[in-house]
PDB file of C-alpha atoms in Angstrom:
ATOM      1  CA  MET A  22     -35.688  57.915 111.073  1.00 59.00           C
ATOM      2  CA  SER A  23     -31.726  58.079 110.176  1.00 69.00           C
ATOM      3  CA  VAL A  24     -30.731  60.805 107.887  1.00 66.00           C
ATOM      4  CA  ILE A  25     -30.134  58.000 105.533  1.00 70.00           C
ATOM      5  CA  GLY A  26     -32.726  56.409 106.246  1.00 71.00           C
ATOM      6  CA  PHE A  27     -34.863  60.354 105.582  1.00 72.00           C
ATOM      7  CA  ILE A  28     -32.220  60.278 103.028  1.00 78.00           C
ATOM      8  CA  GLN A  29     -33.235  56.274 100.840  1.00 76.00           C
ATOM      9  CA  GLN A  30     -37.378  57.313 101.121  1.00 79.00           C
ATOM     10  CA  TYR A  31     -38.297  60.415 100.597  1.00 83.00           C
ATOM     11  CA  GLY A  32     -34.358  60.967  97.842  1.00 86.00           C
ATOM     12  CA  TYR A  33     -34.269  64.634  96.806  1.00 92.00           C
ATOM     13  CA  LEU A  34     -37.051  66.263  98.644  1.00 91.00           C
ATOM     14  CA  ALA A  35     -35.793  65.443 102.184  1.00 89.00           C
ATOM     15  CA  LEU A  36     -32.302  66.595 100.460  1.00 92.00           C
ATOM     16  CA  ALA A  37     -34.263  69.770  99.537  1.00 93.00           C
ATOM     17  CA  LEU A  38     -35.716  70.127 102.927  1.00 92.00           C
ATOM     18  CA  GLY A  39     -32.111  69.086 104.951  1.00 88.00           C
ATOM     19  CA  SER A  40     -30.020  72.252 102.862  1.00 89.00           C
ATOM     20  CA  PHE A  41     -32.692  74.437 103.180  1.00 92.00           C
ATOM     21  CA  LEU A  42     -32.870  73.439 107.181  1.00 86.00           C
ATOM     22  CA  GLU A  43     -28.773  74.092 107.889  1.00 76.00           C
ATOM     23  CA  GLY A  44     -28.155  69.877 107.378  1.00 78.00           C
ATOM     24  CA  GLU A  45     -24.860  69.100 106.842  1.00 84.00           C
ATOM     25  CA  ALA A  46     -25.889  65.660 107.711  1.00 83.00           C
ATOM     26  CA  VAL A  47     -28.308  65.393 105.316  1.00 88.00           C
ATOM     27  CA  VAL A  48     -26.053  66.300 101.965  1.00 90.00           C
ATOM     28  CA  LEU A  49     -23.038  64.300 103.135  1.00 88.00           C
ATOM     29  CA  ALA A  50     -26.048  61.145 102.947  1.00 88.00           C
ATOM     30  CA  ALA A  51     -26.835  62.447  99.409  1.00 92.00           C
ATOM     31  CA  GLY A  52     -23.213  62.433  98.191  1.00 91.00           C
ATOM     32  CA  LEU A  53     -23.358  59.249 100.003  1.00 89.00           C
ATOM     33  CA  ALA A  54     -26.613  57.545  98.798  1.00 90.00           C
ATOM     34  CA  ALA A  55     -24.988  59.378  94.736  1.00 92.00           C
ATOM     35  CA  TYR A  56     -22.354  56.829  95.105  1.00 91.00           C
ATOM     36  CA  HIS A  57     -24.772  54.083  95.491  1.00 87.00           C
ATOM     37  CA  GLN A  58     -26.153  55.784  92.639  1.00 90.00           C
ATOM     38  CA  HIS A  59     -29.270  56.098  94.496  1.00 90.00           C
ATOM     39  CA  LEU A  60     -29.384  59.691  93.733  1.00 92.00           C
ATOM     40  CA  ALA A  61     -28.119  61.687  91.023  1.00 95.00           C
ATOM     41  CA  LEU A  62     -24.193  63.557  91.988  1.00 95.00           C
ATOM     42  CA  PRO A  63     -24.614  66.916  90.582  1.00 97.00           C
ATOM     43  CA  TYR A  64     -29.043  67.162  90.932  1.00 97.00           C
ATOM     44  CA  VAL A  65     -27.619  66.712  94.786  1.00 96.00           C
ATOM     45  CA  ILE A  66     -25.140  69.191  94.222  1.00 97.00           C
ATOM     46  CA  ALA A  67     -27.797  71.778  92.723  1.00 97.00           C
ATOM     47  CA  ILE A  68     -30.354  71.212  95.667  1.00 97.00           C
ATOM     48  CA  ALA A  69     -28.755  71.151  98.231  1.00 97.00           C
ATOM     49  CA  ALA A  70     -27.019  74.729  96.783  1.00 97.00           C
ATOM     50  CA  VAL A  71     -31.029  75.857  95.227  1.00 97.00           C
ATOM     51  CA  ALA A  72     -32.145  74.659  98.960  1.00 97.00           C
ATOM     52  CA  SER A  73     -29.130  75.966 101.106  1.00 94.00           C
ATOM     53  CA  PHE A  74     -29.312  79.430  99.682  1.00 96.00           C
ATOM     54  CA  LEU A  75     -33.052  79.725  99.453  1.00 96.00           C
ATOM     55  CA  GLY A  76     -32.612  78.742 104.129  1.00 94.00           C
ATOM     56  CA  ASP A  77     -30.219  82.274 104.015  1.00 93.00           C
ATOM     57  CA  GLN A  78     -32.454  84.686 102.874  1.00 95.00           C
ATOM     58  CA  PRO A  79     -35.701  85.042 105.264  1.00 94.00           C
ATOM     59  CA  TYR A  80     -32.526  85.690 108.286  1.00 92.00           C
ATOM     60  CA  PHE A  81     -30.992  88.406 106.105  1.00 94.00           C
ATOM     61  CA  TYR A  82     -34.918  89.478 105.234  1.00 95.00           C
ATOM     62  CA  ALA A  83     -35.267  89.019 108.979  1.00 92.00           C
ATOM     63  CA  GLY A  84     -32.279  91.521 110.414  1.00 91.00           C
ATOM     64  CA  ARG A  85     -32.781  93.385 107.096  1.00 92.00           C
ATOM     65  CA  LYS A  86     -36.910  93.909 108.996  1.00 94.00           C
ATOM     66  CA  TYR A  87     -36.761  93.485 112.579  1.00 91.00           C
ATOM     67  CA  GLY A  88     -32.617  92.938 113.500  1.00 84.00           C
ATOM     68  CA  THR A  89     -33.577  95.270 116.448  1.00 82.00           C
ATOM     69  CA  THR A  90     -36.593  93.586 117.840  1.00 88.00           C
ATOM     70  CA  ILE A  91     -35.175  90.388 117.742  1.00 80.00           C
ATOM     71  CA  LEU A  92     -31.912  91.040 119.650  1.00 79.00           C
ATOM     72  CA  GLN A  93     -34.047  92.549 122.506  1.00 85.00           C
ATOM     73  CA  ARG A  94     -36.492  89.765 122.082  1.00 87.00           C
ATOM     74  CA  PHE A  95     -33.522  86.737 122.692  1.00 82.00           C
ATOM     75  CA  PRO A  96     -30.639  88.573 124.498  1.00 82.00           C
ATOM     76  CA  SER A  97     -28.705  85.249 124.492  1.00 80.00           C
ATOM     77  CA  LEU A  98     -27.688  86.309 120.280  1.00 75.00           C
ATOM     78  CA  HIS A  99     -26.518  89.657 121.722  1.00 77.00           C
ATOM     79  CA  SER A 100     -22.450  88.550 122.203  1.00 76.00           C
ATOM     80  CA  ARG A 101     -23.124  86.841 118.954  1.00 74.00           C
ATOM     81  CA  LYS A 102     -24.521  89.296 117.125  1.00 73.00           C
ATOM     82  CA  THR A 103     -21.390  91.672 118.461  1.00 76.00           C
ATOM     83  CA  ARG A 104     -18.829  89.018 117.254  1.00 74.00           C
ATOM     84  CA  ILE A 105     -20.205  89.308 113.685  1.00 72.00           C
ATOM     85  CA  ASP A 106     -20.376  93.465 113.201  1.00 75.00           C
ATOM     86  CA  GLN A 107     -16.255  93.483 114.270  1.00 78.00           C
ATOM     87  CA  LEU A 108     -15.827  90.963 111.562  1.00 77.00           C
ATOM     88  CA  ILE A 109     -17.974  92.584 108.623  1.00 79.00           C
ATOM     89  CA  GLU A 110     -16.643  96.044 109.591  1.00 74.00           C
ATOM     90  CA  ARG A 111     -13.267  94.312 108.503  1.00 81.00           C
ATOM     91  CA  HIS A 112     -13.669  91.499 106.408  1.00 83.00           C
ATOM     92  CA  HIS A 113     -17.529  92.235 105.146  1.00 75.00           C
ATOM     93  CA  MET A 114     -16.510  89.620 101.699  1.00 82.00           C
ATOM     94  CA  LEU A 115     -15.392  86.852 103.398  1.00 86.00           C
ATOM     95  CA  LEU A 116     -18.175  86.200 105.538  1.00 84.00           C
ATOM     96  CA  VAL A 117     -21.130  86.316 104.047  1.00 87.00           C
ATOM     97  CA  PRO A 118     -18.833  82.434 102.155  1.00 88.00           C
ATOM     98  CA  SER A 119     -17.442  81.584 105.674  1.00 84.00           C
ATOM     99  CA  LEU A 120     -20.931  82.176 107.494  1.00 84.00           C
ATOM    100  CA  ARG A 121     -21.735  78.689 105.808  1.00 83.00           C
ATOM    101  CA  PHE A 122     -18.671  76.414 107.512  1.00 80.00           C
ATOM    102  CA  LEU A 123     -19.304  78.557 111.319  1.00 78.00           C
ATOM    103  CA  TYR A 124     -21.035  76.509 112.573  1.00 72.00           C
ATOM    104  CA  GLY A 125     -23.049  78.097 115.433  1.00 73.00           C
ATOM    105  CA  LEU A 126     -22.970  81.167 114.122  1.00 77.00           C
ATOM    106  CA  ARG A 127     -24.305  80.901 110.748  1.00 82.00           C
ATOM    107  CA  MET A 128     -28.575  81.968 112.036  1.00 84.00           C
ATOM    108  CA  VAL A 129     -27.021  85.022 114.001  1.00 79.00           C
ATOM    109  CA  GLY A 130     -24.642  85.988 111.088  1.00 84.00           C
ATOM    110  CA  LEU A 131     -27.122  86.219 108.442  1.00 89.00           C
ATOM    111  CA  ILE A 132     -29.399  88.309 110.681  1.00 86.00           C
ATOM    112  CA  ALA A 133     -26.111  90.638 111.683  1.00 84.00           C
ATOM    113  CA  ILE A 134     -25.535  91.032 107.643  1.00 89.00           C
ATOM    114  CA  GLY A 135     -29.120  91.952 107.155  1.00 91.00           C
ATOM    115  CA  MET A 136     -29.103  94.543 109.919  1.00 88.00           C
ATOM    116  CA  SER A 137     -25.552  96.164 108.259  1.00 84.00           C
ATOM    117  CA  LYS A 138     -25.124  97.630 105.225  1.00 80.00           C
ATOM    118  CA  LEU A 139     -24.438  95.188 103.017  1.00 84.00           C
ATOM    119  CA  GLY A 140     -26.472  95.686  99.905  1.00 87.00           C
ATOM    120  CA  THR A 141     -28.944  92.735  99.064  1.00 92.00           C
ATOM    121  CA  LEU A 142     -27.570  92.598  95.646  1.00 94.00           C
ATOM    122  CA  PRO A 143     -23.909  91.524  96.618  1.00 90.00           C
ATOM    123  CA  PHE A 144     -24.952  89.579  99.627  1.00 92.00           C
ATOM    124  CA  GLN A 145     -26.994  87.332  97.150  1.00 94.00           C
ATOM    125  CA  VAL A 146     -24.248  86.752  94.416  1.00 94.00           C
ATOM    126  CA  ILE A 147     -21.776  85.892  97.279  1.00 92.00           C
ATOM    127  CA  ASN A 148     -24.200  84.282  98.827  1.00 94.00           C
ATOM    128  CA  LEU A 149     -25.505  81.784  95.817  1.00 95.00           C
ATOM    129  CA  ILE A 150     -22.160  81.152  94.915  1.00 95.00           C
ATOM    130  CA  SER A 151     -20.634  80.226  98.546  1.00 94.00           C
ATOM    131  CA  ALA A 152     -24.033  77.609  98.790  1.00 95.00           C
ATOM    132  CA  PHE A 153     -22.557  75.584  95.682  1.00 96.00           C
ATOM    133  CA  VAL A 154     -19.231  76.008  96.917  1.00 95.00           C
ATOM    134  CA  TRP A 155     -20.590  74.539 100.502  1.00 93.00           C
ATOM    135  CA  ALA A 156     -22.974  72.345  98.152  1.00 95.00           C
ATOM    136  CA  LEU A 157     -20.135  70.175  96.295  1.00 95.00           C
ATOM    137  CA  ALA A 158     -18.151  70.616  99.426  1.00 93.00           C
ATOM    138  CA  PHE A 159     -20.307  68.840 101.306  1.00 92.00           C
ATOM    139  CA  ALA A 160     -21.697  66.258  98.799  1.00 94.00           C
ATOM    140  CA  LEU A 161     -18.378  65.273  97.347  1.00 93.00           C
ATOM    141  CA  MET A 162     -17.066  64.504 100.890  1.00 91.00           C
ATOM    142  CA  GLY A 163     -20.252  61.891 100.803  1.00 90.00           C
ATOM    143  CA  TYR A 164     -19.337  61.001  97.898  1.00 90.00           C
ATOM    144  CA  GLY A 165     -15.755  60.020  98.725  1.00 90.00           C
ATOM    145  CA  THR A 166     -17.016  58.188 102.212  1.00 84.00           C
ATOM    146  CA  GLY A 167     -19.238  56.403  99.628  1.00 81.00           C
ATOM    147  CA  HIS A 168     -15.637  55.210  98.069  1.00 77.00           C
ATOM    148  CA  GLY A 169     -13.331  54.888 100.811  1.00 73.00           C
ATOM    149  CA  LEU A 170     -15.678  52.777 102.332  1.00 70.00           C
ATOM    150  CA  GLU A 171     -15.876  50.356  99.883  1.00 69.00           C
ATOM    151  CA  PHE A 172     -12.543  50.281  99.219  1.00 66.00           C
ATOM    152  CA  PHE A 173     -11.566  49.614 103.032  1.00 61.00           C
ATOM    153  CA  GLY A 174     -14.018  47.198 103.650  1.00 59.00           C
ATOM    154  CA  GLU A 175     -13.011  45.312 100.325  1.00 58.00           C
ATOM    155  CA  ALA A 176      -8.883  45.856 101.218  1.00 54.00           C
ATOM    156  CA  SER A 177      -9.837  44.061 104.723  1.00 56.00           C
ATOM    157  CA  GLY A 178     -12.961  42.229 104.768  1.00 59.00           C
ATOM    158  CA  ILE A 179     -15.091  44.731 106.841  1.00 61.00           C
ATOM    159  CA  THR A 180     -17.758  45.680 105.992  1.00 63.00           C
ATOM    160  CA  GLN A 181     -19.633  49.177 105.233  1.00 61.00           C
ATOM    161  CA  ALA A 182     -21.993  48.840 108.154  1.00 66.00           C
ATOM    162  CA  THR A 183     -19.033  48.039 110.619  1.00 69.00           C
ATOM    163  CA  VAL A 184     -17.013  50.691 109.206  1.00 66.00           C
ATOM    164  CA  LEU A 185     -20.180  52.900 110.037  1.00 68.00           C
ATOM    165  CA  ALA A 186     -21.192  51.757 113.393  1.00 74.00           C
ATOM    166  CA  THR A 187     -17.135  52.179 114.411  1.00 74.00           C
ATOM    167  CA  LEU A 188     -17.296  55.733 112.955  1.00 71.00           C
ATOM    168  CA  LEU A 189     -20.305  57.327 114.670  1.00 75.00           C
ATOM    169  CA  LEU A 190     -19.312  55.844 117.686  1.00 80.00           C
ATOM    170  CA  PHE A 191     -15.949  57.178 117.248  1.00 76.00           C
ATOM    171  CA  GLY A 192     -17.140  60.947 116.180  1.00 74.00           C
ATOM    172  CA  THR A 193     -20.405  60.404 119.499  1.00 81.00           C
ATOM    173  CA  ILE A 194     -17.272  60.322 121.679  1.00 85.00           C
ATOM    174  CA  ALA A 195     -15.401  62.653 119.988  1.00 78.00           C
ATOM    175  CA  TYR A 196     -19.050  65.295 120.352  1.00 77.00           C
ATOM    176  CA  PHE A 197     -19.254  63.686 124.498  1.00 82.00           C
ATOM    177  CA  ILE A 198     -15.567  64.937 124.958  1.00 83.00           C
ATOM    178  CA  ARG A 199     -16.319  68.563 123.469  1.00 79.00           C
ATOM    179  CA  LEU A 200     -19.372  69.245 124.767  1.00 78.00           C
ATOM    180  CA  ARG A 201     -18.037  68.182 128.237  1.00 81.00           C
ATOM    181  CA  ARG A 202     -15.178  70.392 128.074  1.00 78.00           C
ATOM    182  CA  ARG A 203     -17.140  73.493 127.257  1.00 74.00           C
ATOM    183  CA  ASN A 204     -20.244  72.870 129.732  1.00 77.00           C
ATOM    184  CA  SER A 205     -16.545  72.915 132.408  1.00 74.00           C
ATOM    185  CA  GLU A 206     -14.955  75.710 130.942  1.00 68.00           C
ATOM    186  CA  ASN A 207     -18.570  77.469 131.380  1.00 63.00           C
TER     187      ASN A 207
END
């Protein structure tokens, strides 16, 4: 089932689950569904923000309680943790909101922040604010995509499905090019 199909079938429940599990694509799809009036945009933003905030808490508390054990069990996380430690020392107040937007660093970053000296309350306040900014950004991108696809389709006579398929094709090609470059560097 596609992300859009998941949203269409399960609505806000799919949005909550996807946002809890780091689902930018789910929030984008929910924003698109809001444009087509299948979901309400304010609810999309609120549900995505709260679910994302709640999804971050287990990682933070795991770092608080089990950080050292986790790093011993998964040595591959050690290099990322070192990078996060350096960032926490210099920019701890900016790092919490930034992690939400840095692909591949969110989970280990939250664990590292949990292991740091940053207090629980400051973390939660900053994290809640950043969850709303994240949800707003991705929901509005999805909503704007719906508007743009409709405008472009009407102006050129091309259907939305054709535009989406073309964008998906180019996105897939770009992904595999980036993956190939990354593998050749290793």
